[in-house]
Amino acid sequence: MAGNSFGTLFRVTSFGESHGPAIGCVVEGCPPGLAIDTPLIQAALERRRPRLAGALSQRSEPDQVEILSGVFDGRSTGQPIALLIRNQDVRLIDYSRLDRLFRPGHAEYTYWHKYGINDHRGGGRASARETAARVAAGAVARHWLEQRYGIALSAWVACIGELQLPFRDAAELARSPRFVADASREEEVEAMLARHRADGDSVGARIELLVRLPEPFDRPGDAWLDTLGRALMGVNAVKAVEFDEAPGELRAWIAVKPTPSVHLPRRTIDKAGRPALLMTRGKRDPCVGIRAVPVLEAMAWLALADRVLRERASGAC
Amino acid sequence: MAGNSFGTLFRVTSFGESHGPAIGCVVEGCPPGLAIDTPLIQAALERRRPRLAGALSQRSEPDQVEILSGVFDGRSTGQPIALLIRNQDVRLIDYSRLDRLFRPGHAEYTYWHKYGINDHRGGGRASARETAARVAAGAVARHWLEQRYGIALSAWVACIGELQLPFRDAAELARSPRFVADASREEEVEAMLARHRADGDSVGARIELLVRLPEPFDRPGDAWLDTLGRALMGVNAVKAVEFDEAPGELRAWIAVKPTPSVHLPRRTIDKAGRPALLMTRGKRDPCVGIRAVPVLEAMAWLALADRVLRERASGAC
Amino acid sequence: MAGNSFGTLFRVTSFGESHGPAIGCVVEGCPPGLAIDTPLIQAALERRRPRLAGALSQRSEPDQVEILSGVFDGRSTGQPIALLIRNQDVRLIDYSRLDRLFRPGHAEYTYWHKYGINDHRGGGRASARETAARVAAGAVARHWLEQRYGIALSAWVACIGELQLPFRDAAELARSPRFVADASREEEVEAMLARHRADGDSVGARIELLVRLPEPFDRPGDAWLDTLGRALMGVNAVKAVEFDEAPGELRAWIAVKPTPSVHLPRRTIDKAGRPALLMTRGKRDPCVGIRAVPVLEAMAWLALADRVLRERASGAC
Amino acid sequence: MAGNSFGTLFRVTSFGESHGPAIGCVVEGCPPGLAIDTPLIQAALERRRPRLAGALSQRSEPDQVEILSGVFDGRSTGQPIALLIRNQDVRLIDYSRLDRLFRPGHAEYTYWHKYGINDHRGGGRASARETAARVAAGAVARHWLEQRYGIALSAWVACIGELQLPFRDAAELARSPRFVADASREEEVEAMLARHRADGDSVGARIELLVRLPEPFDRPGDAWLDTLGRALMGVNAVKAVEFDEAPGELRAWIAVKPTPSVHLPRRTIDKAGRPALLMTRGKRDPCVGIRAVPVLEAMAWLALADRVLRERASGAC
């Protein structure tokens, strides 16, 4: 299969670049009859956006999702669900910069392709922008698995740099702008992020993800771990995935590396054909691990949905 | 894989319903560097539309395609190419009628699903409307195979009812509003169609499709026939596919059945739960075989693109 | 996916050449708990072999299947079921002839590959020998669908050359050595075959295939037709497939061409590098359509098993 | 796809249980013309077996591979390569024990299946025995990538328990019975293993894996990391995968957990229907991480082969 698709039965094909007109995805395999509307998906997208203006990335365009197909009269029809999110301010922000550096279709383009910079979006690991499409798709998977099977899933920041942040309370996590599960630690976290931001520095994070599986899925086995682990590994900036299982439970720890993006400064060439570095402008996000939380959750939901459809096929449920 | 996807390496995932806001597709696997623009795809869509106002279907909304991703500065980037076509007049034409007959998510919806009416769009064979997405995707495949490998492909109406219409001239075919390859027969064809239209009757057709394969593909073998035959079989209203090969050449004959759509009048239930027939309003297309020609061509181009990518992987070219 | 695999959920990967030590297949996706033993599969293989010594092919080695995995204590375990059939008399019959004509790995091998003769087994359409693996896999699919869902499937020779052979009786079909469903016509058929055999001539056939689908599959829809049609198209020497559906029923007609194999006499090159024709030795089968019947049935069973697993995943049953 | 298959273009489907007659695999997508013989694959299998009788597992049956198809006159033909390895002493070791505990197909079987114990072989993570099939397939992938593209790959034990074992010398690694890349540390390692063995205890390990990618693959990008990381994650007893890339190089660290098998003692039920634990008999392997080295290498080779075929399809090489 081509590289921007996930899953076999519950299958997501994503598309779009931050410098293009839109991003989006097509979700295949969602069972019919599920109540789906725009607010459901919009809420997941909101959760993905930086929740404190100053804290994280400066880019905070409002992602407005449109459901193009597969939903009729508020219910899924069993047909492909296409979700569309228009990009904002495309020309001002990205296009001019890219244009200065290479011209696709000319000699430098080949070089660009050959040296794989193109690949950073080509094999599953999403660009920051493309993750919005995954989060939107994940909202559909989540809704189905919660409603139909009572599966629960949650992720939080368990560690930033040297700071250990053990889980304390689900309600506090739900309110936390930084996906910290202990409200008493928020100030400490923000102080650390501010310090790194001031230094133009960045810091790694460790995310913990917990899945609760009721019957008939409460003895998940390695196939589930596999499906889950592979999905998490496909998220941008993830450096390591560790996992474990117990009856009724899957658990994963995901290390997200400090740099805001794997390839920055990116190697490219300018119009004269000379090697160049594409530098990031604007303030850097000092900890991409925080932004990764809803993306990791979305990928986990998608992996679980595919797994559950397989179990249904095999007659296990 | 889910049911609205075609191909493995050159892969198309289509979405959308005639009663929804839009249809479209995501094309994965198109090699980078190919010159692609909106007019290229628009031209293919125009060819799909009935070319004589009175001759075929009455519905003739202009399909305007938008390229959402995968093309940068006029060239494919190697990333997924998303194509979007907005529907026109959705509410006036379709929605109200469907609404009268069933409510998805309620009891009748289950019935509706279980009895497979939903299936007519679910397994690969396109609804008339969804074929626009396939034709748009096919234009990308065609452009690549023509430019890069000099592959040529053409389809025409070889038979309508009892009327035999042998191929005479490629230029005449290119101008023909009914995909007839012999201009001297157009009047005869139109008279026959008019007769059927007046009677509210319809007529089957036989389409012939010819692929010319230059080196290194000039000894295609059965794998090619297979790929081609399966793609053609997935087109709506196709009842039979026959094929043959010769050095440098693949040939197929496709029988399209008389009725405009497999399921019309469609079995459904009304809001009182009673069985009902969903009747087609307006004039019927007396020969859907004519409209099928560009769709069959598009599916053949898509199948060939997937096959060629496989050959490249295996090192045969 | 690579070219010798069929299906997504109920998936068969076949292997083996007539000139190698063995053929076989791996069946993935068979639900656990199904009673499976060697005689079940052996019976299907017996049915595939020519039932009248003089009537069909002269090669009639006994195919002995061995179940290598996926069955424990007489029941399927849900794991891959590997089936193995050793070839007989390999060296005497095929190897020496092939050896005279080309040496894989040398220059002529590239030529051989490039010109696609290799392709005749590469893309799904089976060689006569490889069909044994498909028939063995089909026996597993059939057993599951009969036992679990009461699906019934039958194919017969409906036409040989000009001879029309309408269905008359299931019991007569079950006893017929030539898959003719009317015992009163057997002599006529045998006389026709004898005539063609004497002339070194061959004749085409038309096979009819009928599937009866009880609830909950009794409104199959186009997705089922598609799955079925594509599977049938993948069988060697099939030239055309036509199909139809009705409530509880799928029907297909398959045209099998006269020549015993698509590529005979096969183009190859000898050890001196000169083009050569690989001629068939021994008596030719005057009608490969007869041998195709159990292969078409097997492919249909495999297609249905994959379809049913999908329906289970989608929650339709 | 079903759960015992890996890859899309270079695809391996494995089969077989330790208590059955044989294990093996079918390798699809291997390009034609590659020199392949039994000793090549046998050598890889030998490397997988414990090299010191006393050091590791007590079971050390000689795995004899047979090439069933896809190789002709010492060269790959482009067709599926089936590899078969017969099991030894099947009845004495496993069967009787399993038989005492559950009867597949009866009530307890359902329980067995439902609670997912069956899953430990069902989703990609191989049983110890099944890994032989993967190692055999990996030998084919390795041979192709080494010969055709000069790709190099090596893995070693970088850590056992608290013992750090930095890489020192490739020749020493090649001779090491425990995949340690520093001969001066072998005694220390053996002493530690002996201690754990005496205590009936076990210890975790950390494996390091390095891939060197020459042109045109020397800028691999995230798609490569993804493919590699997912393949490694599918190996039994792997708990965490970490990875990194640099020009011309991919690097991964794999944590293997102490217990010899994820599910031991396995939950099952006896013939009276009472819950039971299936205990491991005989001496335990104190560090499965050592045995995992050739399996991880094999999975990495398979992942790389699939990736390279994709690159060829996309025209990048």
PDB file of C-alpha atoms in Angstrom, chain B residues 52-203:
ATOM      1  CA  LEU B  52     -25.503  16.306 -26.566  1.00  0.00           C
ATOM      2  CA  ALA B  53     -28.009  18.019 -24.332  1.00  0.00           C
ATOM      3  CA  GLY B  54     -30.969  16.039 -25.570  1.00  0.00           C
ATOM      4  CA  ALA B  55     -29.260  12.784 -26.126  1.00  0.00           C
ATOM      5  CA  LEU B  56     -28.436  11.388 -22.772  1.00  0.00           C
ATOM      6  CA  SER B  57     -29.107  12.201 -19.155  1.00  0.00           C
ATOM      7  CA  GLN B  58     -30.793  15.450 -18.257  1.00  0.00           C
ATOM      8  CA  ARG B  59     -28.568  16.080 -15.312  1.00  0.00           C
ATOM      9  CA  SER B  60     -25.577  17.964 -16.550  1.00  0.00           C
ATOM     10  CA  GLU B  61     -24.101  19.964 -13.744  1.00  0.00           C
ATOM     11  CA  PRO B  62     -20.644  21.285 -14.479  1.00  0.00           C
ATOM     12  CA  ASP B  63     -18.072  19.286 -12.510  1.00  0.00           C
ATOM     13  CA  GLN B  64     -15.355  21.654 -11.309  1.00  0.00           C
ATOM     14  CA  VAL B  65     -12.359  19.844  -9.947  1.00  0.00           C
ATOM     15  CA  GLU B  66     -10.027  21.315  -7.353  1.00  0.00           C
ATOM     16  CA  ILE B  67      -6.551  19.897  -6.687  1.00  0.00           C
ATOM     17  CA  LEU B  68      -6.141  19.930  -2.907  1.00  0.00           C
ATOM     18  CA  SER B  69      -2.713  18.391  -2.469  1.00  0.00           C
ATOM     19  CA  GLY B  70       0.205  16.549  -4.013  1.00  0.00           C
ATOM     20  CA  VAL B  71       0.893  19.123  -6.732  1.00  0.00           C
ATOM     21  CA  PHE B  72       3.339  21.958  -6.170  1.00  0.00           C
ATOM     22  CA  ASP B  73       4.255  24.558  -8.746  1.00  0.00           C
ATOM     23  CA  GLY B  74       2.495  22.528 -11.434  1.00  0.00           C
ATOM     24  CA  ARG B  75       4.268  19.262 -10.706  1.00  0.00           C
ATOM     25  CA  SER B  76       3.331  16.191  -8.736  1.00  0.00           C
ATOM     26  CA  THR B  77       5.380  15.896  -5.537  1.00  0.00           C
ATOM     27  CA  GLY B  78       5.033  12.160  -4.961  1.00  0.00           C
ATOM     28  CA  GLN B  79       2.583  12.827  -2.127  1.00  0.00           C
ATOM     29  CA  PRO B  80      -1.132  11.933  -2.250  1.00  0.00           C
ATOM     30  CA  ILE B  81      -3.076  13.939  -4.830  1.00  0.00           C
ATOM     31  CA  ALA B  82      -6.514  14.817  -3.475  1.00  0.00           C
ATOM     32  CA  LEU B  83      -9.144  15.868  -6.021  1.00  0.00           C
ATOM     33  CA  LEU B  84     -12.412  17.496  -4.998  1.00  0.00           C
ATOM     34  CA  ILE B  85     -15.617  18.033  -6.980  1.00  0.00           C
ATOM     35  CA  ARG B  86     -18.476  19.877  -5.281  1.00  0.00           C
ATOM     36  CA  ASN B  87     -22.006  18.690  -5.989  1.00  0.00           C
ATOM     37  CA  GLN B  88     -24.620  21.140  -7.250  1.00  0.00           C
ATOM     38  CA  ASP B  89     -28.257  21.497  -6.236  1.00  0.00           C
ATOM     39  CA  VAL B  90     -27.980  18.776  -3.689  1.00  0.00           C
ATOM     40  CA  ARG B  91     -31.042  19.537  -1.665  1.00  0.00           C
ATOM     41  CA  LEU B  92     -33.467  20.193  -4.467  1.00  0.00           C
ATOM     42  CA  ILE B  93     -32.818  17.015  -6.324  1.00  0.00           C
ATOM     43  CA  ASP B  94     -32.012  14.173  -4.012  1.00  0.00           C
ATOM     44  CA  TYR B  95     -32.166  14.808  -0.353  1.00  0.00           C
ATOM     45  CA  SER B  96     -35.898  15.346   0.060  1.00  0.00           C
ATOM     46  CA  ARG B  97     -36.730  12.204  -1.805  1.00  0.00           C
ATOM     47  CA  LEU B  98     -34.424  10.032   0.225  1.00  0.00           C
ATOM     48  CA  ASP B  99     -35.645  11.607   3.433  1.00  0.00           C
ATOM     49  CA  ARG B 100     -39.194  10.519   2.713  1.00  0.00           C
ATOM     50  CA  LEU B 101     -38.220   6.921   2.446  1.00  0.00           C
ATOM     51  CA  PHE B 102     -35.948   5.939   5.270  1.00  0.00           C
ATOM     52  CA  ARG B 103     -34.224   7.331   8.293  1.00  0.00           C
ATOM     53  CA  PRO B 104     -30.714   5.970   8.728  1.00  0.00           C
ATOM     54  CA  GLY B 105     -29.948   5.002  12.301  1.00  0.00           C
ATOM     55  CA  HIS B 106     -33.486   3.809  13.012  1.00  0.00           C
ATOM     56  CA  ALA B 107     -34.899   0.373  12.469  1.00  0.00           C
ATOM     57  CA  GLU B 108     -35.461   0.850   8.790  1.00  0.00           C
ATOM     58  CA  TYR B 109     -31.845   1.832   8.402  1.00  0.00           C
ATOM     59  CA  THR B 110     -30.683  -1.570   9.586  1.00  0.00           C
ATOM     60  CA  TYR B 111     -33.030  -3.169   7.123  1.00  0.00           C
ATOM     61  CA  TRP B 112     -31.736  -0.892   4.452  1.00  0.00           C
ATOM     62  CA  HIS B 113     -28.186  -1.865   5.248  1.00  0.00           C
ATOM     63  CA  LYS B 114     -28.849  -5.522   5.726  1.00  0.00           C
ATOM     64  CA  TYR B 115     -30.584  -5.854   2.416  1.00  0.00           C
ATOM     65  CA  GLY B 116     -27.622  -4.460   0.701  1.00  0.00           C
ATOM     66  CA  ILE B 117     -29.070  -1.487  -1.123  1.00  0.00           C
ATOM     67  CA  ASN B 118     -26.262   0.384   0.477  1.00  0.00           C
ATOM     68  CA  ASP B 119     -23.946  -2.093  -1.200  1.00  0.00           C
ATOM     69  CA  HIS B 120     -24.443  -0.650  -4.619  1.00  0.00           C
ATOM     70  CA  ARG B 121     -21.805   1.929  -3.770  1.00  0.00           C
ATOM     71  CA  GLY B 122     -19.952  -0.161  -1.265  1.00  0.00           C
ATOM     72  CA  GLY B 123     -17.914  -2.637  -3.162  1.00  0.00           C
ATOM     73  CA  GLY B 124     -16.188  -1.018  -6.006  1.00  0.00           C
ATOM     74  CA  ARG B 125     -18.868  -0.663  -8.644  1.00  0.00           C
ATOM     75  CA  ALA B 126     -19.439   3.036  -8.816  1.00  0.00           C
ATOM     76  CA  SER B 127     -22.663   4.950  -8.773  1.00  0.00           C
ATOM     77  CA  ALA B 128     -23.099   7.178 -11.785  1.00  0.00           C
ATOM     78  CA  ARG B 129     -22.090  10.167  -9.725  1.00  0.00           C
ATOM     79  CA  GLU B 130     -19.041   8.595  -8.105  1.00  0.00           C
ATOM     80  CA  THR B 131     -17.627   7.801 -11.530  1.00  0.00           C
ATOM     81  CA  ALA B 132     -16.589  11.440 -11.839  1.00  0.00           C
ATOM     82  CA  ALA B 133     -13.984  10.833  -9.130  1.00  0.00           C
ATOM     83  CA  ARG B 134     -12.659   7.827 -11.002  1.00  0.00           C
ATOM     84  CA  VAL B 135     -12.486   9.742 -14.252  1.00  0.00           C
ATOM     85  CA  ALA B 136     -10.517  12.511 -12.517  1.00  0.00           C
ATOM     86  CA  ALA B 137      -8.059   9.987 -11.065  1.00  0.00           C
ATOM     87  CA  GLY B 138      -7.815   8.228 -14.408  1.00  0.00           C
ATOM     88  CA  ALA B 139      -6.702  11.491 -16.016  1.00  0.00           C
ATOM     89  CA  VAL B 140      -3.642  11.527 -13.750  1.00  0.00           C
ATOM     90  CA  ALA B 141      -2.780   7.902 -14.544  1.00  0.00           C
ATOM     91  CA  ARG B 142      -3.277   8.509 -18.247  1.00  0.00           C
ATOM     92  CA  HIS B 143      -1.080  11.549 -18.304  1.00  0.00           C
ATOM     93  CA  TRP B 144       1.754   9.710 -16.594  1.00  0.00           C
ATOM     94  CA  LEU B 145       1.573   6.614 -18.811  1.00  0.00           C
ATOM     95  CA  GLU B 146       1.303   8.619 -22.012  1.00  0.00           C
ATOM     96  CA  GLN B 147       4.147  10.996 -21.156  1.00  0.00           C
ATOM     97  CA  ARG B 148       6.512   8.531 -19.573  1.00  0.00           C
ATOM     98  CA  TYR B 149       5.926   5.342 -21.550  1.00  0.00           C
ATOM     99  CA  GLY B 150       3.931   6.226 -24.636  1.00  0.00           C
ATOM    100  CA  ILE B 151       1.123   3.882 -23.718  1.00  0.00           C
ATOM    101  CA  ALA B 152      -2.048   4.534 -25.747  1.00  0.00           C
ATOM    102  CA  LEU B 153      -5.590   3.560 -24.816  1.00  0.00           C
ATOM    103  CA  SER B 154      -8.906   4.063 -26.465  1.00  0.00           C
ATOM    104  CA  ALA B 155     -12.478   2.828 -26.045  1.00  0.00           C
ATOM    105  CA  TRP B 156     -15.522   3.152 -28.235  1.00  0.00           C
ATOM    106  CA  VAL B 157     -19.085   1.933 -28.596  1.00  0.00           C
ATOM    107  CA  ALA B 158     -18.825  -1.148 -30.796  1.00  0.00           C
ATOM    108  CA  CYS B 159     -22.436  -2.164 -30.555  1.00  0.00           C
ATOM    109  CA  ILE B 160     -25.750  -0.684 -29.347  1.00  0.00           C
ATOM    110  CA  GLY B 161     -28.552  -3.214 -29.208  1.00  0.00           C
ATOM    111  CA  GLU B 162     -28.501  -4.922 -32.595  1.00  0.00           C
ATOM    112  CA  LEU B 163     -26.492  -2.146 -34.221  1.00  0.00           C
ATOM    113  CA  GLN B 164     -22.902  -3.172 -35.062  1.00  0.00           C
ATOM    114  CA  LEU B 165     -20.555  -0.159 -35.108  1.00  0.00           C
ATOM    115  CA  PRO B 166     -17.093  -1.207 -36.264  1.00  0.00           C
ATOM    116  CA  PHE B 167     -14.135   1.068 -35.668  1.00  0.00           C
ATOM    117  CA  ARG B 168     -13.354   3.287 -38.648  1.00  0.00           C
ATOM    118  CA  ASP B 169     -11.408   6.352 -37.646  1.00  0.00           C
ATOM    119  CA  ALA B 170      -9.717   7.706 -34.519  1.00  0.00           C
ATOM    120  CA  ALA B 171     -10.404  11.343 -35.432  1.00  0.00           C
ATOM    121  CA  GLU B 172     -14.091  10.618 -35.927  1.00  0.00           C
ATOM    122  CA  LEU B 173     -14.152   8.883 -32.567  1.00  0.00           C
ATOM    123  CA  ALA B 174     -12.503  11.911 -30.950  1.00  0.00           C
ATOM    124  CA  ARG B 175     -15.295  14.163 -32.270  1.00  0.00           C
ATOM    125  CA  SER B 176     -18.165  11.778 -31.657  1.00  0.00           C
ATOM    126  CA  PRO B 177     -20.648  12.776 -28.953  1.00  0.00           C
ATOM    127  CA  ARG B 178     -21.538   9.131 -28.467  1.00  0.00           C
ATOM    128  CA  PHE B 179     -18.072   7.552 -28.659  1.00  0.00           C
ATOM    129  CA  VAL B 180     -18.822   6.045 -32.058  1.00  0.00           C
ATOM    130  CA  ALA B 181     -15.741   5.538 -34.222  1.00  0.00           C
ATOM    131  CA  ASP B 182     -17.523   6.060 -37.515  1.00  0.00           C
ATOM    132  CA  ALA B 183     -19.091   9.475 -38.187  1.00  0.00           C
ATOM    133  CA  SER B 184     -21.299   8.097 -40.948  1.00  0.00           C
ATOM    134  CA  ARG B 185     -23.234   6.068 -38.391  1.00  0.00           C
ATOM    135  CA  GLU B 186     -24.020   8.853 -35.906  1.00  0.00           C
ATOM    136  CA  GLU B 187     -27.469   9.625 -37.277  1.00  0.00           C
ATOM    137  CA  GLU B 188     -28.475   6.023 -37.211  1.00  0.00           C
ATOM    138  CA  VAL B 189     -27.355   5.753 -33.603  1.00  0.00           C
ATOM    139  CA  GLU B 190     -29.172   8.921 -32.595  1.00  0.00           C
ATOM    140  CA  ALA B 191     -32.369   7.711 -34.253  1.00  0.00           C
ATOM    141  CA  MET B 192     -32.179   4.466 -32.346  1.00  0.00           C
ATOM    142  CA  LEU B 193     -31.598   6.250 -29.044  1.00  0.00           C
ATOM    143  CA  ALA B 194     -34.472   8.657 -29.734  1.00  0.00           C
ATOM    144  CA  ARG B 195     -36.783   5.721 -30.358  1.00  0.00           C
ATOM    145  CA  HIS B 196     -35.838   4.091 -27.069  1.00  0.00           C
ATOM    146  CA  ARG B 197     -36.099   7.392 -25.221  1.00  0.00           C
ATOM    147  CA  ALA B 198     -39.564   7.983 -26.548  1.00  0.00           C
ATOM    148  CA  ASP B 199     -40.621   4.532 -25.405  1.00  0.00           C
ATOM    149  CA  GLY B 200     -39.070   4.981 -21.948  1.00  0.00           C
ATOM    150  CA  ASP B 201     -37.047   1.999 -22.976  1.00  0.00           C
ATOM    151  CA  SER B 202     -33.367   1.289 -22.753  1.00  0.00           C
ATOM    152  CA  VAL B 203     -30.790  -0.690 -24.681  1.00  0.00           C
TER     153      VAL B 203
END
